[in-house]
Amino acid sequence: MTVPVDAVPATAVVPVLQGLVNAVVEAAEERTSQMGKAISCRKGCGACCRQLVPISRTEGERLLAVLDALPVERRAAVQARFAAADAALAQSGLRDGLLDPEKRASKTDRELSTAYFALGIACPFLEDESCSIHPERPLVCREYLVTSPAELCAGPAQEGVAPVPVPKLSAAARGLQDETETWFPLALLTAWSQARRADPVNRTGPEWVQRFLKMLGSK
Ligand code: SF4
């Protein structure tokens, strides 16, 4: 892997993490194929893009830059979808807990994700049932593949969905800048950006990768 030798923000090494996750996912796909199973995920099926997508601070900062770089009209459309998702989560009573790890501590991740999915909120980056930022999509989106029929992914409790076992490298990106960091939902990216306090830290590329591998080892 190639990383910057100079001190850079963590967002600069996200492409390296994306490459690592891609390689792990490709290996999982190959293993699935060798077992005689086929991946049923296809372009145009956005059922999983209505799930709670937990992302790290580093990925959040990267996605904010992606959002800022969009042409004005497109950015406005995506921002409007973020605002609508924020309002829907606020109305449901889930919003504050999803943004605050202490407030959601009484619920399991499973309970949170089931309640979130029931709201049917599409990811603000979903357009025509396809990911509009596919090359920049979060690590956890890359790790989600299924071999079960695509229509099962839209079921309220996801009964019968058979995910491909993929080691979750995405979890190691949480805590990359600060070990106390946790996740927040992608749909609340703009709300999260308004509330965050800490300035990004700069480290050399090798230091970031070593931190990532250390986090991976602790998972
Ligand atoms: S970022 Fe892309 S792949 Fe991930 S949930 Fe959103 S639309 Fe789907």
PDB file of C-alpha atoms and ligand atoms in Angstrom:
ATOM      1  CA  MET A   1       0.000   0.000   0.000  1.00  0.00           C
ATOM      2  CA  THR A   2       1.156   3.539  -0.732  1.00  0.00           C
ATOM      3  CA  VAL A   3       0.638   6.228   1.885  1.00  0.00           C
ATOM      4  CA  PRO A   4       1.780   9.854   2.227  1.00  0.00           C
ATOM      5  CA  VAL A   5       5.100  10.228   4.085  1.00  0.00           C
ATOM      6  CA  ASP A   6       4.199  13.699   5.336  1.00  0.00           C
ATOM      7  CA  ALA A   7       1.855  14.498   8.202  1.00  0.00           C
ATOM      8  CA  VAL A   8      -1.687  14.492   6.823  1.00  0.00           C
ATOM      9  CA  PRO A   9      -5.215  14.333   8.224  1.00  0.00           C
ATOM     10  CA  ALA A  10      -6.697  10.844   8.661  1.00  0.00           C
ATOM     11  CA  THR A  11      -9.017  11.487   5.708  1.00  0.00           C
ATOM     12  CA  ALA A  12      -5.960  11.295   3.403  1.00  0.00           C
ATOM     13  CA  VAL A  13      -5.502   7.583   4.168  1.00  0.00           C
ATOM     14  CA  VAL A  14      -9.148   6.638   3.607  1.00  0.00           C
ATOM     15  CA  PRO A  15      -8.356   5.490   0.016  1.00  0.00           C
ATOM     16  CA  VAL A  16      -5.849   3.032   1.506  1.00  0.00           C
ATOM     17  CA  LEU A  17      -8.505   1.709   3.905  1.00  0.00           C
ATOM     18  CA  GLN A  18     -10.956   1.458   0.996  1.00  0.00           C
ATOM     19  CA  GLY A  19      -8.388  -0.589  -0.934  1.00  0.00           C
ATOM     20  CA  LEU A  20      -7.843  -2.913   2.035  1.00  0.00           C
ATOM     21  CA  VAL A  21     -11.581  -3.464   2.487  1.00  0.00           C
ATOM     22  CA  ASN A  22     -12.015  -4.013  -1.259  1.00  0.00           C
ATOM     23  CA  ALA A  23      -9.317  -6.708  -1.168  1.00  0.00           C
ATOM     24  CA  VAL A  24     -10.918  -8.446   1.821  1.00  0.00           C
ATOM     25  CA  VAL A  25     -14.356  -8.293   0.184  1.00  0.00           C
ATOM     26  CA  GLU A  26     -12.984  -9.675  -3.091  1.00  0.00           C
ATOM     27  CA  ALA A  27     -11.489 -12.616  -1.182  1.00  0.00           C
ATOM     28  CA  ALA A  28     -14.863 -13.218   0.506  1.00  0.00           C
ATOM     29  CA  GLU A  29     -16.608 -13.086  -2.894  1.00  0.00           C
ATOM     30  CA  GLU A  30     -14.146 -15.616  -4.307  1.00  0.00           C
ATOM     31  CA  ARG A  31     -14.679 -17.937  -1.354  1.00  0.00           C
ATOM     32  CA  THR A  32     -18.450 -17.600  -1.791  1.00  0.00           C
ATOM     33  CA  SER A  33     -18.144 -18.488  -5.458  1.00  0.00           C
ATOM     34  CA  GLN A  34     -15.979 -21.526  -4.639  1.00  0.00           C
ATOM     35  CA  MET A  35     -18.779 -22.692  -2.324  1.00  0.00           C
ATOM     36  CA  GLY A  36     -21.138 -22.598  -5.295  1.00  0.00           C
ATOM     37  CA  LYS A  37     -23.085 -19.560  -4.100  1.00  0.00           C
ATOM     38  CA  ALA A  38     -23.762 -16.378  -6.064  1.00  0.00           C
ATOM     39  CA  ILE A  39     -23.839 -12.817  -4.754  1.00  0.00           C
ATOM     40  CA  SER A  40     -27.304 -11.439  -5.406  1.00  0.00           C
ATOM     41  CA  CYS A  41     -26.470  -7.729  -4.905  1.00  0.00           C
ATOM     42  CA  ARG A  42     -27.005  -5.793  -8.147  1.00  0.00           C
ATOM     43  CA  LYS A  43     -26.864  -2.188  -9.336  1.00  0.00           C
ATOM     44  CA  GLY A  44     -30.340  -0.717  -8.946  1.00  0.00           C
ATOM     45  CA  CYS A  45     -31.167  -2.624  -5.762  1.00  0.00           C
ATOM     46  CA  GLY A  46     -30.998  -0.114  -2.932  1.00  0.00           C
ATOM     47  CA  ALA A  47     -32.796  -2.078  -0.203  1.00  0.00           C
ATOM     48  CA  CYS A  48     -29.725  -2.146   2.051  1.00  0.00           C
ATOM     49  CA  CYS A  49     -29.341   1.617   1.574  1.00  0.00           C
ATOM     50  CA  ARG A  50     -32.275   2.063   3.963  1.00  0.00           C
ATOM     51  CA  GLN A  51     -30.402   0.426   6.790  1.00  0.00           C
ATOM     52  CA  LEU A  52     -28.593   2.247   9.563  1.00  0.00           C
ATOM     53  CA  VAL A  53     -25.093   2.841   8.117  1.00  0.00           C
ATOM     54  CA  PRO A  54     -22.642   3.331  11.015  1.00  0.00           C
ATOM     55  CA  ILE A  55     -19.616   5.381  10.029  1.00  0.00           C
ATOM     56  CA  SER A  56     -16.498   6.645  11.759  1.00  0.00           C
ATOM     57  CA  ARG A  57     -15.455  10.239  12.322  1.00  0.00           C
ATOM     58  CA  THR A  58     -12.684   9.857   9.719  1.00  0.00           C
ATOM     59  CA  GLU A  59     -15.120   8.609   7.083  1.00  0.00           C
ATOM     60  CA  GLY A  60     -17.551  11.357   8.065  1.00  0.00           C
ATOM     61  CA  GLU A  61     -14.904  14.008   7.457  1.00  0.00           C
ATOM     62  CA  ARG A  62     -14.027  12.431   4.127  1.00  0.00           C
ATOM     63  CA  LEU A  63     -17.699  12.326   3.059  1.00  0.00           C
ATOM     64  CA  LEU A  64     -18.183  15.970   4.017  1.00  0.00           C
ATOM     65  CA  ALA A  65     -15.367  16.820   1.591  1.00  0.00           C
ATOM     66  CA  VAL A  66     -17.048  14.640  -1.072  1.00  0.00           C
ATOM     67  CA  LEU A  67     -20.309  16.496  -0.465  1.00  0.00           C
ATOM     68  CA  ASP A  68     -18.574  19.892  -0.654  1.00  0.00           C
ATOM     69  CA  ALA A  69     -16.987  18.953  -3.978  1.00  0.00           C
ATOM     70  CA  LEU A  70     -20.321  18.191  -5.674  1.00  0.00           C
ATOM     71  CA  PRO A  71     -21.637  20.670  -8.242  1.00  0.00           C
ATOM     72  CA  VAL A  72     -23.886  23.260  -6.585  1.00  0.00           C
ATOM     73  CA  GLU A  73     -27.241  21.909  -7.755  1.00  0.00           C
ATOM     74  CA  ARG A  74     -26.418  18.326  -6.974  1.00  0.00           C
ATOM     75  CA  ARG A  75     -25.043  19.277  -3.577  1.00  0.00           C
ATOM     76  CA  ALA A  76     -28.245  21.166  -2.787  1.00  0.00           C
ATOM     77  CA  ALA A  77     -30.328  18.107  -3.693  1.00  0.00           C
ATOM     78  CA  VAL A  78     -28.248  15.815  -1.477  1.00  0.00           C
ATOM     79  CA  GLN A  79     -28.296  18.329   1.383  1.00  0.00           C
ATOM     80  CA  ALA A  80     -32.090  18.519   1.096  1.00  0.00           C
ATOM     81  CA  ARG A  81     -32.252  14.739   1.466  1.00  0.00           C
ATOM     82  CA  PHE A  82     -29.998  14.926   4.540  1.00  0.00           C
ATOM     83  CA  ALA A  83     -32.335  17.535   6.028  1.00  0.00           C
ATOM     84  CA  ALA A  84     -35.371  15.320   5.322  1.00  0.00           C
ATOM     85  CA  ALA A  85     -33.645  12.289   6.905  1.00  0.00           C
ATOM     86  CA  ASP A  86     -32.734  14.388   9.941  1.00  0.00           C
ATOM     87  CA  ALA A  87     -36.344  15.557  10.337  1.00  0.00           C
ATOM     88  CA  ALA A  88     -37.723  12.023   9.990  1.00  0.00           C
ATOM     89  CA  LEU A  89     -35.316  10.699  12.621  1.00  0.00           C
ATOM     90  CA  ALA A  90     -36.171  13.585  14.951  1.00  0.00           C
ATOM     91  CA  GLN A  91     -39.882  12.857  14.545  1.00  0.00           C
ATOM     92  CA  SER A  92     -39.305   9.183  15.307  1.00  0.00           C
ATOM     93  CA  GLY A  93     -37.493  10.015  18.542  1.00  0.00           C
ATOM     94  CA  LEU A  94     -34.358   8.134  17.415  1.00  0.00           C
ATOM     95  CA  ARG A  95     -32.229  11.104  16.356  1.00  0.00           C
ATOM     96  CA  ASP A  96     -30.696  12.191  19.660  1.00  0.00           C
ATOM     97  CA  GLY A  97     -29.773   8.660  20.694  1.00  0.00           C
ATOM     98  CA  LEU A  98     -28.153   7.975  17.342  1.00  0.00           C
ATOM     99  CA  LEU A  99     -25.972  11.064  17.714  1.00  0.00           C
ATOM    100  CA  ASP A 100     -25.079  10.492  21.362  1.00  0.00           C
ATOM    101  CA  PRO A 101     -23.431   7.178  22.391  1.00  0.00           C
ATOM    102  CA  GLU A 102     -24.478   7.678  26.029  1.00  0.00           C
ATOM    103  CA  LYS A 103     -28.142   8.124  25.134  1.00  0.00           C
ATOM    104  CA  ARG A 104     -28.229   4.992  23.015  1.00  0.00           C
ATOM    105  CA  ALA A 105     -26.346   2.839  25.553  1.00  0.00           C
ATOM    106  CA  SER A 106     -29.577   1.229  26.825  1.00  0.00           C
ATOM    107  CA  LYS A 107     -30.317  -0.235  23.386  1.00  0.00           C
ATOM    108  CA  THR A 108     -28.463  -2.917  21.463  1.00  0.00           C
ATOM    109  CA  ASP A 109     -27.169  -2.170  17.973  1.00  0.00           C
ATOM    110  CA  ARG A 110     -29.732  -4.720  16.710  1.00  0.00           C
ATOM    111  CA  GLU A 111     -32.620  -2.857  18.371  1.00  0.00           C
ATOM    112  CA  LEU A 112     -31.400   0.444  16.957  1.00  0.00           C
ATOM    113  CA  SER A 113     -30.935  -0.903  13.450  1.00  0.00           C
ATOM    114  CA  THR A 114     -34.368  -2.594  13.454  1.00  0.00           C
ATOM    115  CA  ALA A 115     -36.092   0.613  14.612  1.00  0.00           C
ATOM    116  CA  TYR A 116     -34.137   2.634  12.042  1.00  0.00           C
ATOM    117  CA  PHE A 117     -34.913   0.294   9.147  1.00  0.00           C
ATOM    118  CA  ALA A 118     -38.631   0.394  10.006  1.00  0.00           C
ATOM    119  CA  LEU A 119     -38.618   4.116   9.164  1.00  0.00           C
ATOM    120  CA  GLY A 120     -37.677   3.395   5.526  1.00  0.00           C
ATOM    121  CA  ILE A 121     -35.315   6.371   5.270  1.00  0.00           C
ATOM    122  CA  ALA A 122     -33.220   6.119   2.109  1.00  0.00           C
ATOM    123  CA  CYS A 123     -29.564   7.098   2.358  1.00  0.00           C
ATOM    124  CA  PRO A 124     -29.259  10.696   1.104  1.00  0.00           C
ATOM    125  CA  PHE A 125     -26.621   9.506  -1.379  1.00  0.00           C
ATOM    126  CA  LEU A 126     -29.035   7.008  -2.960  1.00  0.00           C
ATOM    127  CA  GLU A 127     -30.230   8.093  -6.414  1.00  0.00           C
ATOM    128  CA  ASP A 128     -32.362   5.901  -8.711  1.00  0.00           C
ATOM    129  CA  GLU A 129     -31.766   3.054  -6.239  1.00  0.00           C
ATOM    130  CA  SER A 130     -28.006   3.266  -6.879  1.00  0.00           C
ATOM    131  CA  CYS A 131     -25.169   4.733  -4.844  1.00  0.00           C
ATOM    132  CA  SER A 132     -24.315   8.165  -6.264  1.00  0.00           C
ATOM    133  CA  ILE A 133     -20.905   8.156  -4.542  1.00  0.00           C
ATOM    134  CA  HIS A 134     -19.996   4.540  -5.282  1.00  0.00           C
ATOM    135  CA  PRO A 135     -16.166   5.019  -5.405  1.00  0.00           C
ATOM    136  CA  GLU A 136     -16.342   6.904  -2.088  1.00  0.00           C
ATOM    137  CA  ARG A 137     -19.011   4.823  -0.343  1.00  0.00           C
ATOM    138  CA  PRO A 138     -18.309   3.992   3.326  1.00  0.00           C
ATOM    139  CA  LEU A 139     -16.305   0.927   4.293  1.00  0.00           C
ATOM    140  CA  VAL A 140     -19.310  -0.761   5.883  1.00  0.00           C
ATOM    141  CA  CYS A 141     -21.294  -0.420   2.625  1.00  0.00           C
ATOM    142  CA  ARG A 142     -18.512  -2.298   0.812  1.00  0.00           C
ATOM    143  CA  GLU A 143     -18.649  -5.100   3.375  1.00  0.00           C
ATOM    144  CA  TYR A 144     -22.371  -5.825   2.926  1.00  0.00           C
ATOM    145  CA  LEU A 145     -23.136  -8.515   0.357  1.00  0.00           C
ATOM    146  CA  VAL A 146     -25.809 -11.196   0.378  1.00  0.00           C
ATOM    147  CA  THR A 147     -26.442 -14.496  -1.367  1.00  0.00           C
ATOM    148  CA  SER A 148     -30.175 -14.591  -0.569  1.00  0.00           C
ATOM    149  CA  PRO A 149     -32.844 -13.301  -2.998  1.00  0.00           C
ATOM    150  CA  ALA A 150     -32.639  -9.502  -3.248  1.00  0.00           C
ATOM    151  CA  GLU A 151     -36.301  -8.998  -2.334  1.00  0.00           C
ATOM    152  CA  LEU A 152     -35.705 -10.427   1.155  1.00  0.00           C
ATOM    153  CA  CYS A 153     -33.477  -7.422   1.968  1.00  0.00           C
ATOM    154  CA  ALA A 154     -36.567  -5.182   1.828  1.00  0.00           C
ATOM    155  CA  GLY A 155     -38.482  -7.270   4.407  1.00  0.00           C
ATOM    156  CA  PRO A 156     -39.256  -5.549   7.703  1.00  0.00           C
ATOM    157  CA  ALA A 157     -37.178  -7.919   9.819  1.00  0.00           C
ATOM    158  CA  GLN A 158     -34.880  -9.061   7.005  1.00  0.00           C
ATOM    159  CA  GLU A 159     -35.958 -12.687   7.550  1.00  0.00           C
ATOM    160  CA  GLY A 160     -34.017 -15.111   5.411  1.00  0.00           C
ATOM    161  CA  VAL A 161     -31.292 -12.639   4.422  1.00  0.00           C
ATOM    162  CA  ALA A 162     -27.954 -14.451   4.115  1.00  0.00           C
ATOM    163  CA  PRO A 163     -25.041 -12.004   4.382  1.00  0.00           C
ATOM    164  CA  VAL A 164     -21.651 -13.092   3.078  1.00  0.00           C
ATOM    165  CA  PRO A 165     -19.258 -13.435   6.047  1.00  0.00           C
ATOM    166  CA  VAL A 166     -16.791 -10.566   5.640  1.00  0.00           C
ATOM    167  CA  PRO A 167     -14.287  -9.505   8.337  1.00  0.00           C
ATOM    168  CA  LYS A 168     -15.441  -6.062   9.444  1.00  0.00           C
ATOM    169  CA  LEU A 169     -12.404  -3.851   8.863  1.00  0.00           C
ATOM    170  CA  SER A 170     -14.779  -0.872   8.961  1.00  0.00           C
ATOM    171  CA  ALA A 171     -14.997  -1.185  12.753  1.00  0.00           C
ATOM    172  CA  ALA A 172     -11.251  -0.496  13.007  1.00  0.00           C
ATOM    173  CA  ALA A 173     -11.706   2.915  11.396  1.00  0.00           C
ATOM    174  CA  ARG A 174     -13.632   3.976  14.492  1.00  0.00           C
ATOM    175  CA  GLY A 175     -11.141   5.300  16.989  1.00  0.00           C
ATOM    176  CA  LEU A 176      -8.523   6.005  14.327  1.00  0.00           C
ATOM    177  CA  GLN A 177      -8.070   9.605  15.465  1.00  0.00           C
ATOM    178  CA  ASP A 178      -9.077   9.117  19.082  1.00  0.00           C
ATOM    179  CA  GLU A 179      -9.718   5.783  20.837  1.00  0.00           C
ATOM    180  CA  THR A 180     -12.874   7.156  22.472  1.00  0.00           C
ATOM    181  CA  GLU A 181     -14.594   7.717  19.131  1.00  0.00           C
ATOM    182  CA  THR A 182     -17.554   5.622  18.175  1.00  0.00           C
ATOM    183  CA  TRP A 183     -19.955   5.584  15.224  1.00  0.00           C
ATOM    184  CA  PHE A 184     -22.760   7.793  14.020  1.00  0.00           C
ATOM    185  CA  PRO A 185     -25.337   7.125  11.288  1.00  0.00           C
ATOM    186  CA  LEU A 186     -24.497   8.304   7.790  1.00  0.00           C
ATOM    187  CA  ALA A 187     -27.974   9.835   7.434  1.00  0.00           C
ATOM    188  CA  LEU A 188     -27.047  12.304  10.201  1.00  0.00           C
ATOM    189  CA  LEU A 189     -23.758  13.374   8.575  1.00  0.00           C
ATOM    190  CA  THR A 190     -24.643  17.065   8.340  1.00  0.00           C
ATOM    191  CA  ALA A 191     -26.107  17.159  11.859  1.00  0.00           C
ATOM    192  CA  TRP A 192     -22.989  15.423  13.190  1.00  0.00           C
ATOM    193  CA  SER A 193     -20.723  17.908  11.375  1.00  0.00           C
ATOM    194  CA  GLN A 194     -22.430  20.824  13.115  1.00  0.00           C
ATOM    195  CA  ALA A 195     -21.970  19.274  16.564  1.00  0.00           C
ATOM    196  CA  ARG A 196     -18.398  17.953  16.338  1.00  0.00           C
ATOM    197  CA  ARG A 197     -15.748  19.817  18.266  1.00  0.00           C
ATOM    198  CA  ALA A 198     -12.261  18.314  17.935  1.00  0.00           C
ATOM    199  CA  ASP A 199      -9.980  19.539  15.164  1.00  0.00           C
ATOM    200  CA  PRO A 200      -8.516  16.898  12.841  1.00  0.00           C
ATOM    201  CA  VAL A 201      -5.098  15.593  13.928  1.00  0.00           C
ATOM    202  CA  ASN A 202      -2.208  15.248  11.437  1.00  0.00           C
ATOM    203  CA  ARG A 203       0.060  12.182  11.387  1.00  0.00           C
ATOM    204  CA  THR A 204       2.270  10.578   8.756  1.00  0.00           C
ATOM    205  CA  GLY A 205       0.715   7.962   6.474  1.00  0.00           C
ATOM    206  CA  PRO A 206       2.614   5.049   8.104  1.00  0.00           C
ATOM    207  CA  GLU A 207       1.507   6.247  11.558  1.00  0.00           C
ATOM    208  CA  TRP A 208      -2.141   6.240  10.453  1.00  0.00           C
ATOM    209  CA  VAL A 209      -1.834   2.740   9.005  1.00  0.00           C
ATOM    210  CA  GLN A 210      -0.147   1.473  12.186  1.00  0.00           C
ATOM    211  CA  ARG A 211      -2.981   2.956  14.253  1.00  0.00           C
ATOM    212  CA  PHE A 212      -5.539   1.299  11.984  1.00  0.00           C
ATOM    213  CA  LEU A 213      -3.827  -2.097  12.272  1.00  0.00           C
ATOM    214  CA  LYS A 214      -3.644  -1.674  16.045  1.00  0.00           C
ATOM    215  CA  MET A 215      -7.391  -0.943  16.174  1.00  0.00           C
ATOM    216  CA  LEU A 216      -7.982  -3.968  13.936  1.00  0.00           C
ATOM    217  CA  GLY A 217      -5.999  -6.164  16.307  1.00  0.00           C
ATOM    218  CA  SER A 218      -8.082  -5.022  19.249  1.00  0.00           C
ATOM    219  CA  LYS A 219     -11.458  -5.861  17.594  1.00  0.00           C
TER     220      LYS A 219
HETATM  221  S1  SF4 B   1     -23.386   5.456   0.777  1.00  0.00           S
HETATM  222 FE1  SF4 B   1     -24.100   4.510  -1.107  1.00  0.00          FE
HETATM  223  S2  SF4 B   1     -23.966   2.285  -0.718  1.00  0.00           S
HETATM  224 FE2  SF4 B   1     -23.858   3.310   1.277  1.00  0.00          FE
HETATM  225  S3  SF4 B   1     -25.981   3.370   2.019  1.00  0.00           S
HETATM  226 FE3  SF4 B   1     -25.589   5.315   0.934  1.00  0.00          FE
HETATM  227  S4  SF4 B   1     -26.294   4.973  -1.160  1.00  0.00           S
HETATM  228 FE4  SF4 B   1     -26.065   2.957  -0.191  1.00  0.00          FE
END
